[in-house]
XYZ file of C-alpha atoms in Angstrom:
304
model
C 3.899 11.210 43.439
C 4.602 11.839 39.767
C 3.654 9.413 37.002
C 7.318 8.438 36.633
C 7.525 7.671 40.357
C 4.365 5.566 40.172
C 5.717 3.605 37.208
C 9.038 3.125 38.967
C 7.271 1.853 42.096
C 5.191 -0.683 40.150
C 8.192 -1.861 38.118
C 10.336 -2.239 41.226
C 7.629 -4.276 42.922
C 7.150 -6.351 39.778
C 10.881 -7.067 39.542
C 11.015 -8.241 43.161
C 7.982 -10.491 42.707
C 9.441 -11.907 39.489
C 12.695 -13.067 41.079
C 11.388 -16.108 43.028
C 9.341 -17.134 39.988
C 12.399 -16.841 37.738
C 14.580 -19.027 39.957
C 11.926 -21.736 40.154
C 11.094 -21.436 36.441
C 14.706 -22.159 35.459
C 14.414 -25.431 37.366
C 10.935 -26.318 36.129
C 11.953 -25.561 32.533
C 14.838 -28.011 32.777
C 12.684 -30.685 34.443
C 10.007 -30.437 31.767
C 12.556 -30.632 28.961
C 13.441 -34.012 30.492
C 9.793 -35.070 30.235
C 8.722 -34.516 33.857
C 5.770 -32.292 34.759
C 6.924 -31.349 38.223
C 3.756 -30.531 40.154
C 5.762 -30.497 43.398
C 7.495 -27.217 42.486
C 5.043 -25.536 44.891
C 6.258 -27.808 47.700
C 9.863 -27.039 46.761
C 9.265 -23.297 46.972
C 7.245 -23.432 50.192
C 9.694 -25.838 51.821
C 12.575 -23.643 50.688
C 10.926 -20.591 52.234
C 10.430 -22.329 55.578
C 13.895 -23.900 55.510
C 15.471 -20.500 54.886
C 13.714 -18.874 57.846
C 14.414 -21.836 60.125
C 18.066 -21.999 59.066
C 18.533 -18.262 59.478
C 16.863 -18.338 62.884
C 19.110 -21.156 64.150
C 22.385 -19.770 62.797
C 21.665 -16.059 62.873
C 22.725 -15.775 59.220
C 20.308 -15.039 56.381
C 22.883 -16.370 53.896
C 23.028 -19.703 55.724
C 19.243 -19.688 55.707
C 19.298 -19.223 51.948
C 21.472 -22.326 51.598
C 19.193 -24.252 53.976
C 16.202 -23.348 51.828
C 17.951 -24.664 48.732
C 18.710 -27.937 50.528
C 15.063 -28.358 51.538
C 14.015 -27.862 47.908
C 16.668 -30.383 46.890
C 15.255 -32.870 49.404
C 11.749 -32.501 47.947
C 13.173 -33.113 44.474
C 15.018 -36.204 45.743
C 11.858 -37.633 47.295
C 9.779 -36.878 44.199
C 12.311 -38.438 41.861
C 12.702 -41.636 43.851
C 8.977 -42.143 44.409
C 8.221 -41.485 40.725
C 11.117 -43.318 39.078
C 12.138 -45.997 41.563
C 8.853 -46.827 43.311
C 6.893 -46.193 40.059
C 4.243 -44.044 41.760
C 2.297 -41.737 39.438
C 4.293 -38.505 39.257
C 1.189 -36.289 39.445
C 0.004 -38.062 42.585
C 3.466 -37.705 44.116
C 3.475 -33.986 43.360
C 0.047 -33.386 44.877
C 0.914 -35.401 47.998
C 4.180 -33.502 48.479
C 2.415 -30.165 48.070
C -0.143 -31.107 50.715
C 2.465 -32.598 53.043
C 4.774 -29.572 52.935
C 1.872 -27.150 53.374
C 0.619 -29.008 56.440
C 4.062 -29.579 57.926
C 5.269 -25.997 57.553
C 1.964 -24.642 58.894
C 2.325 -26.839 61.972
C 5.987 -25.995 62.562
C 5.563 -22.237 62.190
C 2.743 -22.263 64.765
C 4.511 -24.494 67.288
C 8.029 -23.042 66.896
C 9.671 -19.687 67.503
C 11.671 -18.194 64.655
C 13.641 -14.960 64.466
C 13.338 -12.998 61.227
C 16.457 -12.290 59.145
C 16.969 -10.660 55.769
C 19.857 -10.738 53.309
C 21.676 -7.516 52.543
C 20.917 -5.084 49.754
C 23.339 -4.200 46.972
C 23.257 -0.819 45.262
C 25.251 -0.559 42.016
C 26.930 2.868 41.695
C 26.073 4.986 38.624
C 23.606 2.434 37.241
C 21.248 3.011 40.178
C 20.860 6.634 39.042
C 19.330 5.710 35.660
C 15.801 7.205 35.556
C 12.938 4.800 36.329
C 14.828 1.528 35.803
C 17.851 2.358 37.970
C 16.079 1.763 41.252
C 14.262 -1.225 39.734
C 17.254 -3.241 38.560
C 20.290 -2.000 40.436
C 19.150 -1.577 44.041
C 18.217 -5.099 45.078
C 18.899 -7.815 47.641
C 22.081 -9.581 46.586
C 20.526 -13.016 45.718
C 18.756 -11.288 42.812
C 22.091 -11.023 41.024
C 22.519 -14.801 41.168
C 20.078 -14.878 38.248
C 22.884 -13.438 36.103
C 24.625 -16.788 36.504
C 21.676 -19.150 36.944
C 19.874 -18.235 33.711
C 22.803 -18.695 31.270
C 23.981 -21.778 33.163
C 20.549 -23.391 32.837
C 20.433 -22.529 29.136
C 23.925 -23.924 28.572
C 23.171 -27.124 30.459
C 20.098 -27.797 28.318
C 21.224 -26.527 24.922
C 25.012 -26.984 24.795
C 26.181 -29.683 27.213
C 26.263 -33.409 26.491
C 24.162 -33.954 29.597
C 21.589 -31.509 28.227
C 21.535 -33.337 24.896
C 20.742 -36.559 26.737
C 18.169 -34.704 28.831
C 16.363 -33.434 25.735
C 16.519 -36.883 24.153
C 14.873 -38.337 27.259
C 12.112 -35.734 27.010
C 11.490 -36.349 23.327
C 11.863 -40.125 22.898
C 12.863 -42.046 26.026
C 12.723 -45.431 24.268
C 15.231 -44.319 21.629
C 17.378 -42.684 24.311
C 17.410 -45.931 26.265
C 18.575 -47.872 23.198
C 21.594 -45.561 22.914
C 22.576 -46.298 26.501
C 21.144 -43.247 28.263
C 19.766 -43.960 31.727
C 16.354 -42.356 31.214
C 15.057 -42.269 34.758
C 18.422 -41.225 36.156
C 18.396 -38.160 33.887
C 14.866 -37.323 34.970
C 15.803 -37.644 38.638
C 18.800 -35.378 38.068
C 16.532 -32.806 36.412
C 14.228 -32.910 39.456
C 17.208 -32.295 41.735
C 18.175 -29.203 39.724
C 14.573 -28.053 39.865
C 14.442 -28.626 43.619
C 17.636 -26.665 44.162
C 16.436 -23.638 42.186
C 12.825 -23.725 43.366
C 14.129 -23.946 46.929
C 16.288 -20.909 46.197
C 13.242 -19.075 44.851
C 11.236 -19.813 47.994
C 14.206 -18.977 50.211
C 14.648 -15.623 48.473
C 10.973 -14.841 49.021
C 11.366 -15.535 52.751
C 14.776 -14.077 53.669
C 15.143 -11.717 50.729
C 11.818 -9.968 50.366
C 9.770 -10.637 53.495
C 12.264 -11.509 56.211
C 9.897 -14.015 57.842
C 7.671 -17.004 57.107
C 3.885 -17.199 57.110
C 1.544 -20.099 56.399
C 1.268 -20.864 52.669
C 3.375 -17.805 51.851
C 4.109 -19.005 48.305
C 0.332 -18.926 47.664
C 0.330 -20.952 44.460
C 3.441 -19.410 42.911
C 4.662 -22.889 42.016
C 1.657 -23.369 39.757
C 2.258 -19.962 38.182
C 5.798 -21.180 37.418
C 4.357 -24.195 35.584
C 2.064 -21.845 33.660
C 5.070 -19.671 32.776
C 6.901 -22.658 31.270
C 3.832 -23.510 29.188
C 3.412 -19.844 28.241
C 7.065 -19.860 27.157
C 6.524 -22.889 24.894
C 9.349 -24.670 26.737
C 11.881 -21.992 25.755
C 13.844 -20.382 28.559
C 13.690 -16.789 27.321
C 9.931 -16.829 26.833
C 9.477 -18.628 30.136
C 11.263 -15.811 31.959
C 9.164 -13.288 30.049
C 6.089 -15.093 31.351
C 7.471 -14.859 34.901
C 7.958 -11.110 34.452
C 4.415 -10.742 33.164
C 2.944 -12.612 36.128
C 5.186 -10.707 38.549
C 4.042 -7.396 37.112
C 0.383 -8.443 37.414
C 0.961 -9.309 41.066
C 2.748 -5.987 41.609
C -0.182 -4.061 40.164
C -2.500 -5.947 42.488
C -0.494 -4.658 45.443
C 0.402 -1.202 44.167
C -2.769 0.141 42.545
C -4.826 0.500 45.761
C -1.861 2.203 47.461
C -1.638 4.665 44.563
C -5.280 5.657 44.986
C -6.944 3.592 42.254
C -10.331 2.210 43.269
C -10.650 -1.302 41.924
C -12.421 -4.419 43.138
C -10.068 -5.987 45.707
C -11.178 -9.552 44.988
C -10.579 -9.085 41.279
C -7.075 -7.792 42.005
C -6.324 -10.826 44.148
C -7.246 -13.297 41.407
C -5.704 -11.243 38.575
C -2.267 -12.990 38.477
C -3.891 -16.436 38.522
C -6.478 -15.433 35.926
C -3.646 -14.150 33.761
C -1.846 -17.484 34.173
C -4.972 -19.350 33.046
C -5.512 -17.085 30.043
C -1.848 -17.426 29.062
C -2.084 -21.197 29.157
C -5.212 -21.143 26.989
C -4.055 -18.600 24.403
C -0.280 -18.853 24.160
C 0.634 -22.453 24.907
C 2.276 -23.941 21.796
C 1.343 -27.574 22.173
C 3.348 -28.627 19.147
C 6.537 -27.469 20.884
C 6.191 -29.407 24.116
C 8.563 -32.359 24.676
C 6.834 -35.333 23.121
C 7.286 -37.529 26.180
C 6.214 -34.837 28.655
C 4.366 -36.425 31.569
C 4.798 -39.958 30.200
C 6.530 -42.502 32.461
C 9.324 -44.583 31.024
C 8.029 -48.166 30.734
C 11.133 -50.330 30.244
C 11.950 -50.610 33.935
C 12.645 -48.600 37.022
C 16.256 -48.611 38.169
């Protein structure tokens, strides 16, 4: 293969691996702007992946499976929000418990059940697919990829331009002041978790019925935590967050592609490379002065 073909292969793989991260990151970004560090994003993605495969297996439709995966992610967000904001359980504890619960439950169900693999269709954009190097990377993809064209600007608009987004940001910056103005603080945070669950579930579902076509135990393999790192890397700005997702996706693609292209590198080092990159990014590029001031802080006035 030529150098151009090698580059195209790595970029194509990186783009595919970025997509589930980007969906989930749009949700996590919105949740964190509301002041919630959503540790359960891993459970949302993993549950979404299993729900997509199970739904597709039952109905015979990968598209229906995709919707089922989103609903499972939404359910995880609903549970997290109610335990954190109604039952007043520590949100970090809730996230860790949900991650463990979903990992154990999906591992049990995939072993005890029988599921038929399905995959969503591929869309090839005429003319644009013939652009050298990037044509095959961006314009020959499974159709859910193109949902990002709507999801990204919609998420930005919701946060930056809508009245609801203004209230959301107020809740993330100063929940006490927001409460004085009549904003239901915990309701806004629960709504943000629902949006996060929907999109993280979509990200996991795409991984299962878009890229792989099946489910395996712990198939998200910590991608939810990489999403959290991407939001921190992006200094709680959507554009930079997505750039972080692309960077992590490309690192993961190189881990998979370099041995196949004949490069002799330590396999264990390649496996940890994306996670090491996430750690380094958090240490070097996190702009702590830009984080929402009430991030991770529960609202004390009362749980309603």
